[in-house]
Amino acid sequence: MSNERDEEVQGKAYDRVIMRRLLTYLRPYRAHIGISVILLLVVAGLRLAGPYLTKIAIDNFIVTGDVEGLHKVGIAYTGVLVSIFICRYIQIYLTNLAGQRVMYDIRVAVYRHLQKLSVAYYDRNPVGRLITRVTNDIEALNEMFSSGVVNIFGDIFSLIGIMAVMITLDWKLALVSFAVLPLLTYSAGHFRSKVRSAYREVRAIVSRLNAHLQESITGMHVTQLFNRQERNFGEFEDINREHQDAYIRTIRYYAIFFPAVEVIGALAVGSIIWYGGGQVVQGAISLGVLVAFLQYAQQFFQPISNLSEQYNTMQAAMAASERLFVVLDEKPSVSDSEHPVVLGRPSGRIEFRGVWFSYNEPEWVLKDVNFTVEPGQRVAFVGATGAGKSTIINLICRFYDPQRGQVLIDGVDIRTLSQQELRKYIGLVLQDVFLFSGTIEDNIRLWNDTVTFEDAREAAVRINAHPFVSRLPEGYAASLGERGSNLSTGQRQLISFARALAYDPAILVLDEATSSIDTETERLIQDALRTLMANRTSLIVAHRLSTIQDADQIIVLHRGQIHESGAHRKLLDTGGLYTRLYQLQYREQESVSGE
Ligand SMILES: Nc1ncnc2c1ncn2[C@@H]1O[C@H](COP(=O)(O)OP(=O)(O)OP(=O)(O)O)[C@@H](O)[C@H]1O
Ligand SMILES: [Mg+2]
């Protein structure tokens, strides 16, 4: 919940630094924007012409009874209307086109950047919040482009133009019409500040709503299993109600503001008729001027309410861009060196040299870890839960960098390699297998063109995944649900083995799943493992000690330190931690088989 606070940066409607940065995204479409602005100015000018034409019609032709002249004015008026229509059409189209293109570019930039960020970033940031960035925040920018920023020029120009024309026509009547302005300015200011804070609340709640939804949907089976539905629903309902209330608040302000502007406009019209009418009767001004004034007064209020709304749109967009830029400015905590060393295919010697590591500074998760794995060796890591086994794997794959010490492959510090090169040589099978929505073939090949369908199939055959895949009606083309939800745990594991094998990595890293599987699948997986590990350096985090008895080396971790290491027999002979772990599991197995 502490994350929520930075969700809402106190927003300004205009921030030079942010605006300048946003403008860099607009630059490729400056022609679109330029033409739009010009067209808007033309439209504003054309709109000014309308009432003026009315005045001419009344004063010069109606009063004098010149029907011929009236025709001409009528044609001119129609011309003005048609021109406004065409200009607006092109302008709206161009503005929105540029807006959509900018959205597209920003979404691409954010997505690309998210792919570059290190695993540590995703430890800190809830998924729902990142999704809010890419959806709602970019949408806020969209509103600014489509409804906003360009129109501001037009509106300001209209306001100035109308005021100028009114003053030129008759300054006294103009002053009478402007008498309502203080009232209007006051209510617009009041409206703006109220709506701004209400909207800020809405956006913070939307982010929370997304985070809650994301979490409760992914954890649905746990929710149902532990009958937490009511509780989760309660939480959801609270957020949902807050969202509704905050939104209703904004609506209430709108509902007051717009009619208020109308009433104020009517007041202005009233005073124009009252004062201007008197002037006409006294012959001080012409009837045409009065009618033109009435029309200008009506035009006058539209840009003012537009501007108040655009102010909020801009403010929302500024806040959204600020949050987006925070994401875009985040530096990956793991980065490639400027001139990465190119290793070629490594022989697979792995060394940890005095490695100290912690995820969050104070507690060390690994404390002075030293070990060497020779090419082609099979090494197993064992130890209690939380001992730091998966952490060692995270460091080998360079998802994190150690604070002290080095991780070396073939004698080269992995920080000097590019991450892409490093990961090309490591086959990783994680504790919880991640499958993407797609077919089985896609999930083995991971859409990589260097891995053919034949490779994928062969890998599946060697790993014993082929029998179950070929039993599926669509075989390798069978599509998997999200995260492979339509496969069993063992089957998913086999698919991930096939994936690792198809890539033929020099180094295999395997984090065994803790969940137990049936003996039949276990046997399949054991065979598969043997195939996988052949001819390559293999590191296995093992939970079932039965699987690693023939490993070349067993490293026993205890609270982030290497407690002991050696081959199975040797460790048993010393009678240390490993012996205890082994006896525990052995007894467990006996009691299971004894039932
Ligand atoms: N992403 C993370 N952020 C912060 N702390 C973490 C993170 N991952 C693991 N830890 C902490 O690091 C310690 C070691 O975790 P690790 O995952 O390496 O254990 P493990 O030996 O793999 O355990 P298991 O057998 O349960 O898989 C634990 O105390 C854990 O709380
Ligand atoms: Mg683990």
XYZ file of C-alpha atoms and ligand atoms in Angstrom:
627
model
C 0.000 0.000 0.000
C 2.999 2.253 0.458
C 3.291 2.301 -3.313
C 0.077 4.184 -3.713
C 1.462 7.459 -2.604
C 3.828 7.881 -5.501
C 0.935 6.993 -7.802
C -0.239 10.535 -7.456
C 2.349 13.147 -7.984
C 0.921 16.557 -7.179
C 0.129 17.673 -10.683
C 0.589 20.847 -12.599
C -1.347 21.493 -15.781
C 1.779 22.582 -17.514
C 5.283 21.497 -16.735
C 7.995 22.702 -19.072
C 10.309 19.754 -18.637
C 7.561 17.181 -19.157
C 6.042 19.120 -22.024
C 9.372 19.405 -23.775
C 9.816 15.671 -23.472
C 6.317 14.978 -24.746
C 6.999 17.246 -27.663
C 9.888 15.025 -28.722
C 7.281 12.332 -29.347
C 5.221 14.809 -31.340
C 8.146 15.891 -33.466
C 7.715 13.254 -36.179
C 4.152 14.458 -36.641
C 4.836 18.164 -36.505
C 3.404 18.639 -39.987
C 0.074 17.182 -38.808
C 0.047 19.409 -35.758
C 1.164 22.489 -37.653
C -1.595 22.119 -40.237
C -4.129 21.480 -37.470
C -3.203 24.636 -35.631
C -3.370 26.705 -38.797
C -6.757 25.215 -39.648
C -8.029 25.976 -36.163
C -6.987 29.598 -36.529
C -8.773 29.712 -39.866
C -11.885 28.201 -38.265
C -11.745 30.724 -35.425
C -11.508 33.529 -37.974
C -14.376 32.110 -40.022
C -16.523 31.847 -36.905
C -15.922 35.540 -36.254
C -17.148 36.293 -39.747
C -20.607 34.755 -39.164
C -22.118 37.309 -36.784
C -20.426 40.114 -38.674
C -22.154 38.955 -41.862
C -25.448 38.994 -39.933
C -24.787 42.571 -38.966
C -24.109 43.547 -42.582
C -27.232 41.714 -43.695
C -29.408 43.586 -41.217
C -27.883 47.060 -41.387
C -26.937 47.294 -45.052
C -29.573 45.230 -46.801
C -32.617 44.304 -44.656
C -33.085 47.819 -43.321
C -32.575 49.271 -46.779
C -34.617 46.527 -48.467
C -31.805 45.415 -50.795
C -32.743 41.830 -51.623
C -29.898 41.418 -54.132
C -27.324 42.263 -51.461
C -29.045 39.942 -49.011
C -28.580 37.091 -51.472
C -24.874 37.774 -51.648
C -24.561 37.793 -47.882
C -26.515 34.542 -47.772
C -24.088 32.939 -50.203
C -21.101 34.276 -48.276
C -22.593 32.898 -45.040
C -23.077 29.480 -46.613
C -19.491 29.628 -47.884
C -18.274 30.332 -44.370
C -20.240 27.381 -42.953
C -18.984 24.971 -45.592
C -15.392 26.140 -45.088
C -15.698 25.690 -41.321
C -17.002 22.182 -41.901
C -14.142 21.201 -44.217
C -11.439 22.785 -42.069
C -12.778 21.156 -38.902
C -12.996 17.792 -40.607
C -9.367 17.884 -41.727
C -8.216 19.351 -38.434
C -9.969 16.779 -36.230
C -8.737 13.965 -38.409
C -5.123 15.140 -38.444
C -5.029 15.853 -34.716
C -6.366 12.451 -33.811
C -4.132 10.735 -36.310
C -1.073 12.379 -34.772
C -2.422 11.577 -31.291
C -2.876 7.892 -32.077
C 0.564 7.657 -33.673
C 2.156 9.253 -30.609
C 0.280 6.815 -28.340
C 1.536 3.957 -30.435
C 5.122 5.182 -30.240
C 4.968 5.733 -26.496
C 3.437 2.301 -25.911
C 6.240 0.762 -27.963
C 8.841 2.716 -25.997
C 7.376 1.674 -22.642
C 7.018 -1.968 -23.635
C 10.552 -2.129 -24.985
C 11.843 -0.516 -21.874
C 9.948 -2.907 -19.617
C 11.640 -5.771 -21.439
C 15.028 -4.302 -20.649
C 14.423 -3.823 -16.944
C 15.984 -6.334 -14.619
C 14.155 -8.926 -12.589
C 14.732 -6.849 -9.449
C 12.431 -4.166 -10.841
C 9.591 -6.658 -11.091
C 10.199 -7.741 -7.500
C 9.404 -4.186 -6.462
C 6.545 -3.270 -8.787
C 3.170 -5.008 -8.778
C 2.001 -6.171 -12.182
C -1.319 -4.330 -11.931
C 0.480 -1.065 -11.542
C 2.646 -1.584 -14.598
C -0.430 -2.516 -16.580
C -2.022 0.740 -15.469
C 0.990 2.547 -16.880
C 0.656 1.010 -20.302
C -3.145 1.307 -20.455
C -4.745 4.091 -18.385
C -1.799 6.449 -18.300
C -1.261 6.320 -22.015
C -5.007 6.749 -22.412
C -4.770 9.996 -20.428
C -2.240 11.216 -22.958
C -4.563 10.163 -25.724
C -7.261 12.427 -24.324
C -4.854 15.298 -24.221
C -3.991 14.859 -27.864
C -7.427 14.108 -29.194
C -9.520 16.570 -27.215
C -7.005 18.946 -25.969
C -3.756 20.477 -26.675
C -4.318 21.706 -30.218
C -7.789 23.046 -29.475
C -6.356 25.280 -26.784
C -4.732 27.415 -29.460
C -8.009 27.683 -31.315
C -9.969 28.519 -28.171
C -7.590 31.187 -26.980
C -7.517 32.696 -30.452
C -11.342 32.660 -30.596
C -11.613 34.393 -27.235
C -9.191 37.131 -28.191
C -10.771 37.505 -31.620
C -14.307 37.778 -30.267
C -13.284 40.301 -27.640
C -11.438 42.362 -30.222
C -14.360 42.380 -32.648
C -16.845 43.246 -29.910
C -14.707 46.140 -28.693
C -14.296 47.451 -32.240
C -18.024 47.212 -32.940
C -19.043 49.051 -29.792
C -16.813 49.283 -26.765
C -19.543 50.278 -24.324
C -21.764 47.352 -25.212
C -18.650 45.151 -25.101
C -17.946 46.223 -21.525
C -21.548 45.434 -20.563
C -21.187 41.955 -22.052
C -17.911 41.395 -20.209
C -19.515 42.351 -16.872
C -20.225 38.664 -16.199
C -16.579 37.717 -16.732
C -15.461 37.945 -13.070
C -18.291 35.610 -12.107
C -17.307 33.238 -14.880
C -13.620 33.302 -14.005
C -14.417 32.613 -10.374
C -16.639 29.619 -11.109
C -14.219 28.223 -13.688
C -11.355 28.424 -11.196
C -13.419 26.808 -8.479
C -14.548 24.047 -10.812
C -11.021 23.384 -11.981
C -9.542 22.885 -8.551
C -12.435 20.699 -7.371
C -12.403 18.487 -10.428
C -8.658 18.198 -10.385
C -8.506 16.740 -6.908
C -11.462 14.454 -7.605
C -9.797 13.171 -10.774
C -6.525 12.648 -9.005
C -8.361 10.437 -6.563
C -10.055 8.547 -9.385
C -6.742 7.752 -11.008
C -5.130 6.540 -7.813
C -8.118 4.274 -7.221
C -8.024 2.906 -10.765
C -4.443 1.864 -10.207
C -5.419 0.110 -6.988
C -8.382 -1.502 -8.686
C -6.127 -2.931 -11.388
C -3.592 -4.201 -8.882
C -6.348 -5.861 -6.844
C -7.951 -7.447 -9.903
C -4.654 -8.723 -11.210
C -3.819 -10.359 -7.921
C -7.224 -11.825 -7.213
C -7.659 -13.229 -10.696
C -4.254 -14.942 -10.759
C -4.852 -16.301 -7.284
C -8.439 -17.380 -7.914
C -7.908 -21.050 -7.106
C -6.306 -20.217 -3.776
C -9.140 -17.834 -3.033
C -11.683 -20.546 -3.736
C -9.748 -23.231 -1.914
C -9.532 -21.182 1.258
C -13.045 -19.779 0.834
C -11.732 -16.271 0.775
C -14.243 -15.146 -1.831
C -16.305 -13.078 0.592
C -13.258 -11.359 1.970
C -11.742 -10.622 -1.434
C -15.101 -9.471 -2.655
C -15.335 -7.160 0.332
C -11.972 -5.630 -0.532
C -12.962 -5.288 -4.143
C -16.264 -3.741 -3.212
C -14.542 -1.142 -1.061
C -12.239 -0.081 -3.862
C -15.065 -0.203 -6.368
C -17.263 1.975 -4.164
C -14.454 4.473 -3.614
C -13.979 4.589 -7.361
C -17.652 5.196 -7.941
C -17.870 7.879 -5.269
C -14.839 9.718 -6.567
C -16.221 9.595 -10.081
C -19.635 10.779 -8.986
C -17.925 13.701 -7.295
C -16.354 14.757 -10.592
C -19.677 14.331 -12.324
C -21.351 16.547 -9.749
C -18.868 19.309 -10.432
C -19.451 19.015 -14.142
C -23.189 18.946 -13.575
C -22.951 22.218 -11.684
C -20.367 23.901 -13.866
C -21.881 23.508 -17.316
C -25.384 24.736 -16.422
C -23.716 27.541 -14.437
C -21.857 28.634 -17.544
C -25.154 28.550 -19.426
C -26.859 30.698 -16.821
C -23.979 33.156 -16.802
C -24.131 33.233 -20.605
C -27.872 33.950 -20.405
C -27.122 36.757 -17.959
C -24.736 38.243 -20.498
C -27.334 37.908 -23.262
C -29.895 39.499 -20.935
C -27.675 42.479 -20.232
C -26.874 42.872 -23.924
C -30.575 42.925 -24.800
C -31.393 45.240 -21.901
C -28.580 47.737 -22.457
C -28.069 47.252 -26.211
C -31.827 47.291 -26.828
C -32.004 50.661 -25.137
C -29.130 51.881 -27.279
C -30.874 50.728 -30.459
C -34.074 52.500 -29.428
C -32.072 55.662 -28.811
C -30.384 55.216 -32.173
C -26.917 54.985 -30.614
C -26.170 51.652 -32.266
C -27.648 49.791 -35.195
C -29.890 46.752 -34.863
C -27.274 44.736 -36.749
C -24.666 45.438 -34.093
C -27.061 44.262 -31.385
C -27.806 40.976 -33.176
C -24.104 40.415 -33.905
C -23.346 40.999 -30.229
C -25.903 38.432 -29.194
C -24.264 35.891 -31.469
C -20.749 36.731 -30.301
C -21.828 36.445 -26.684
C -23.000 32.897 -27.341
C -19.749 32.001 -29.091
C -17.797 33.531 -26.273
C -18.753 31.017 -23.608
C -17.924 27.886 -25.532
C -14.130 28.425 -25.526
C -14.222 29.325 -21.848
C -15.846 26.082 -20.775
C -13.605 24.215 -23.226
C -10.532 25.741 -21.668
C -11.609 24.739 -18.166
C -12.027 21.191 -19.308
C -8.783 21.157 -21.210
C -7.022 22.384 -18.147
C -8.011 19.168 -16.387
C -7.131 17.027 -19.366
C -3.715 18.633 -19.492
C -3.227 18.186 -15.781
C -4.130 14.489 -16.013
C -1.847 14.064 -18.998
C 1.053 15.762 -17.220
C 0.653 13.495 -14.201
C 0.383 10.444 -16.453
C 3.447 11.383 -18.485
C 5.386 12.007 -15.336
C 4.602 8.462 -14.206
C 5.435 7.078 -17.632
C 8.721 8.922 -17.688
C 9.560 7.523 -14.265
C 9.242 4.061 -15.804
C 11.188 5.060 -18.905
C 13.958 6.577 -16.801
C 14.383 3.488 -14.661
C 17.821 2.089 -15.366
C 18.141 -1.688 -15.491
C 20.032 -2.726 -12.365
C 21.871 -5.310 -14.432
C 23.451 -3.760 -17.509
C 25.804 -4.851 -20.247
C 29.330 -3.519 -20.342
C 30.154 -1.146 -23.192
C 32.461 -3.568 -24.937
C 31.245 -7.034 -24.029
C 33.650 -9.952 -24.252
C 32.616 -12.539 -26.823
C 33.085 -16.015 -25.455
C 31.869 -18.271 -28.202
C 30.388 -21.496 -26.938
C 31.860 -21.968 -23.473
C 33.245 -25.286 -22.280
C 31.118 -24.768 -19.201
C 33.437 -24.167 -16.271
C 31.565 -22.244 -13.590
C 33.128 -20.569 -10.630
C 31.736 -18.569 -7.714
C 34.523 -16.530 -6.149
C 33.785 -14.939 -2.765
C 30.177 -14.130 -3.668
C 28.105 -12.067 -1.264
C 24.588 -11.195 -2.238
C 21.405 -9.721 -0.813
C 18.091 -8.811 -2.439
C 17.432 -6.026 0.056
C 20.562 -4.607 1.582
C 20.517 -5.481 5.306
C 20.393 -9.286 5.301
C 22.849 -11.268 3.239
C 21.217 -14.137 1.385
C 24.569 -15.532 0.209
C 27.613 -15.170 2.389
C 31.049 -15.733 0.884
C 30.070 -18.550 -1.460
C 32.971 -20.242 -3.264
C 32.771 -23.254 -5.542
C 33.942 -24.485 -8.924
C 32.133 -26.703 -11.402
C 34.345 -28.302 -14.041
C 33.121 -28.630 -17.655
C 30.682 -31.492 -18.072
C 30.282 -32.042 -14.333
C 26.975 -32.544 -12.626
C 26.589 -30.565 -9.461
C 23.653 -30.578 -7.116
C 22.632 -27.966 -4.575
C 20.685 -29.086 -1.571
C 19.579 -27.402 1.606
C 16.555 -26.293 3.566
C 13.988 -23.994 2.049
C 15.240 -20.414 1.938
C 18.874 -21.561 2.102
C 19.710 -19.660 -1.093
C 19.673 -22.355 -3.780
C 17.468 -20.511 -6.268
C 19.450 -17.382 -5.526
C 22.624 -19.045 -6.792
C 20.803 -19.835 -10.016
C 19.577 -16.245 -10.287
C 23.168 -15.085 -10.076
C 24.457 -17.520 -12.694
C 21.793 -16.300 -15.129
C 22.642 -12.744 -14.086
C 19.104 -11.776 -13.130
C 20.905 -9.977 -10.303
C 24.520 -8.939 -9.751
C 26.285 -9.896 -6.522
C 27.338 -7.063 -4.230
C 30.752 -8.617 -3.680
C 32.775 -11.285 -5.455
C 32.516 -12.699 -8.941
C 30.662 -15.299 -10.935
C 32.853 -16.659 -13.744
C 32.161 -18.830 -16.750
C 35.273 -20.268 -18.406
C 37.272 -17.888 -16.262
C 35.433 -14.806 -17.531
C 33.430 -12.616 -15.156
C 29.860 -12.844 -16.457
C 29.457 -9.094 -16.002
C 31.816 -8.591 -18.930
C 29.637 -10.697 -21.255
C 26.489 -9.377 -22.862
C 23.370 -10.733 -21.160
C 22.151 -12.011 -24.484
C 25.285 -14.028 -25.085
C 25.362 -15.337 -21.533
C 21.765 -16.545 -21.652
C 22.246 -18.150 -25.030
C 24.527 -20.674 -23.367
C 22.412 -21.370 -20.346
C 19.386 -23.636 -20.442
C 17.197 -22.829 -17.491
C 14.375 -24.884 -16.097
C 12.726 -23.026 -13.271
C 10.982 -24.166 -10.136
C 7.641 -23.038 -11.480
C 7.472 -23.658 -15.199
C 6.216 -20.734 -17.203
C 4.330 -21.527 -20.395
C 2.931 -18.909 -22.731
C -0.408 -19.025 -24.466
C 0.306 -20.643 -27.808
C 0.756 -24.195 -29.055
C 2.997 -26.869 -27.575
C 5.373 -26.411 -30.489
C 5.534 -22.659 -29.842
C 6.333 -23.298 -26.228
C 9.185 -25.645 -27.029
C 10.646 -23.432 -29.760
C 9.650 -20.166 -28.055
C 9.059 -18.769 -31.551
C 12.783 -18.979 -32.242
C 13.578 -19.437 -35.933
C 16.877 -21.201 -35.271
C 14.958 -24.023 -33.608
C 12.999 -25.954 -36.232
C 9.864 -27.983 -35.704
C 12.001 -31.097 -36.194
C 14.341 -29.975 -33.397
C 11.355 -29.394 -31.159
C 9.885 -32.795 -31.936
C 13.186 -34.552 -31.468
C 13.704 -32.842 -28.147
C 10.225 -33.928 -27.080
C 10.937 -37.510 -28.102
C 14.229 -37.645 -26.223
C 12.677 -36.129 -23.148
C 9.721 -38.579 -23.139
C 7.221 -35.803 -23.727
C 6.317 -37.180 -27.137
C 3.919 -39.910 -25.934
C 1.600 -37.548 -24.096
C 1.816 -34.886 -26.790
C 0.927 -37.346 -29.543
C -2.068 -38.519 -27.513
C -3.490 -34.989 -27.730
C -5.894 -34.684 -30.681
C -3.920 -31.808 -32.185
C -0.489 -33.035 -31.102
C 2.156 -30.334 -31.198
C -0.365 -27.870 -32.546
C -2.531 -28.237 -29.433
C -2.932 -24.834 -27.938
C -2.190 -24.267 -24.299
C -4.304 -22.125 -22.057
C -2.781 -19.197 -20.294
C 0.339 -20.469 -18.490
C -0.360 -23.958 -19.794
C -3.350 -24.341 -17.519
C -4.615 -27.371 -19.422
C -1.533 -29.489 -18.677
C -0.540 -31.308 -15.523
C 2.446 -30.175 -13.499
C 4.542 -33.101 -14.691
C 3.573 -32.470 -18.300
C 4.459 -28.821 -18.004
C 7.791 -29.829 -16.560
C 8.455 -32.138 -19.488
C 7.615 -29.362 -21.950
C 10.072 -27.073 -20.214
C 12.725 -29.810 -20.394
C 12.104 -30.185 -24.109
C 12.440 -26.432 -24.448
C 15.806 -26.469 -22.704
C 17.024 -29.434 -24.754
C 15.921 -27.965 -28.091
C 18.106 -24.953 -27.403
C 21.078 -27.268 -26.755
C 22.694 -25.102 -24.087
C 26.308 -25.547 -22.930
C 25.200 -25.184 -19.345
C 22.030 -26.592 -17.909
C 20.545 -25.056 -14.809
C 17.612 -26.740 -13.221
C 15.558 -25.717 -10.250
C 13.566 -28.775 -9.359
C 9.926 -28.268 -8.511
C 9.132 -28.897 -4.879
C 5.724 -30.389 -5.559
C 5.731 -34.141 -5.569
C 4.600 -36.020 -8.636
C 3.524 -39.612 -9.101
C 6.194 -42.290 -9.405
C 5.438 -42.919 -13.077
C 5.972 -39.283 -14.037
C 8.904 -39.134 -11.667
C 10.548 -41.984 -13.563
C 9.851 -40.221 -16.869
C 11.355 -37.050 -15.505
C 14.405 -38.864 -14.184
C 15.059 -40.329 -17.622
C 14.472 -36.960 -19.211
C 16.912 -35.371 -16.826
C 19.602 -37.876 -17.676
C 19.152 -37.030 -21.358
C 19.210 -33.327 -20.634
C 22.351 -33.442 -18.552
C 24.401 -35.586 -20.919
C 27.447 -33.796 -22.354
C 26.978 -30.539 -20.582
C 27.740 -28.846 -17.310
C 24.648 -29.229 -15.179
C 23.620 -27.526 -12.016
C 20.590 -28.917 -10.266
C 18.762 -27.656 -7.264
C 17.375 -30.881 -5.910
C 14.632 -31.413 -3.419
C 14.419 -35.180 -3.833
C 17.819 -36.426 -2.792
C 17.179 -39.701 -4.600
C 17.655 -37.846 -7.882
C 21.199 -36.704 -7.269
C 23.041 -39.585 -5.754
C 25.253 -39.977 -8.796
C 26.107 -36.264 -9.020
C 29.809 -35.449 -9.228
C 29.491 -32.977 -6.431
C 26.773 -32.144 -3.917
C 26.914 -28.699 -2.370
C 24.992 -28.359 0.875
C 23.811 -24.820 1.595
C 22.835 -23.640 5.004
C 21.573 -20.096 5.534
C 23.421 -18.720 2.555
C 26.715 -20.456 3.233
C 28.255 -23.614 1.884
C 28.098 -25.983 4.792
C 29.743 -28.965 3.172
C 30.319 -30.426 -0.265
C 31.441 -33.647 -1.916
C 30.053 -36.782 -3.512
C 27.047 -38.605 -2.037
C 29.032 -41.388 -0.346
C 31.653 -39.079 1.046
C 29.023 -36.766 2.539
C 27.192 -39.682 4.097
C 30.434 -40.876 5.627
C 31.141 -37.531 7.278
C 27.685 -37.656 8.885
C 26.925 -33.930 8.668
C 23.939 -31.897 7.518
C 23.554 -33.908 4.331
C 23.291 -37.145 6.263
C 20.543 -35.607 8.394
C 18.622 -34.412 5.319
C 19.054 -37.788 3.698
C 17.877 -39.702 6.722
C 14.825 -37.448 7.029
C 13.786 -38.132 3.438
C 14.621 -41.799 3.670
C 12.403 -42.191 6.713
C 9.627 -40.274 4.990
C 9.794 -42.550 1.975
C 9.739 -45.627 4.168
C 6.674 -44.427 6.010
C 4.955 -43.698 2.671
C 5.739 -47.115 1.229
C 4.868 -48.763 4.538
C 1.275 -47.517 4.460
N 13.092 -11.705 -5.083
C 13.448 -11.713 -3.794
N 13.467 -10.558 -3.088
C 13.826 -10.556 -1.789
N 14.192 -11.635 -1.112
C 14.214 -12.813 -1.751
C 13.831 -12.910 -3.128
N 13.929 -14.197 -3.502
C 14.350 -14.878 -2.407
N 14.513 -14.051 -1.363
C 15.024 -14.444 -0.021
O 16.268 -15.041 -0.182
C 16.420 -16.186 0.622
C 16.848 -17.362 -0.222
O 15.844 -17.662 -1.149
P 15.977 -18.768 -2.283
O 14.860 -18.615 -3.226
O 17.351 -18.740 -2.820
O 15.778 -20.090 -1.404
P 15.816 -21.598 -1.902
O 16.976 -22.222 -1.258
O 15.704 -21.681 -3.366
O 14.481 -22.159 -1.226
P 13.437 -23.254 -1.807
O 14.000 -24.580 -1.480
O 12.218 -23.000 -0.986
O 13.246 -23.007 -3.238
C 15.079 -16.378 1.302
O 15.224 -15.952 2.641
C 14.123 -15.483 0.590
O 13.256 -14.878 1.518
Mg 14.159 -22.209 -4.680
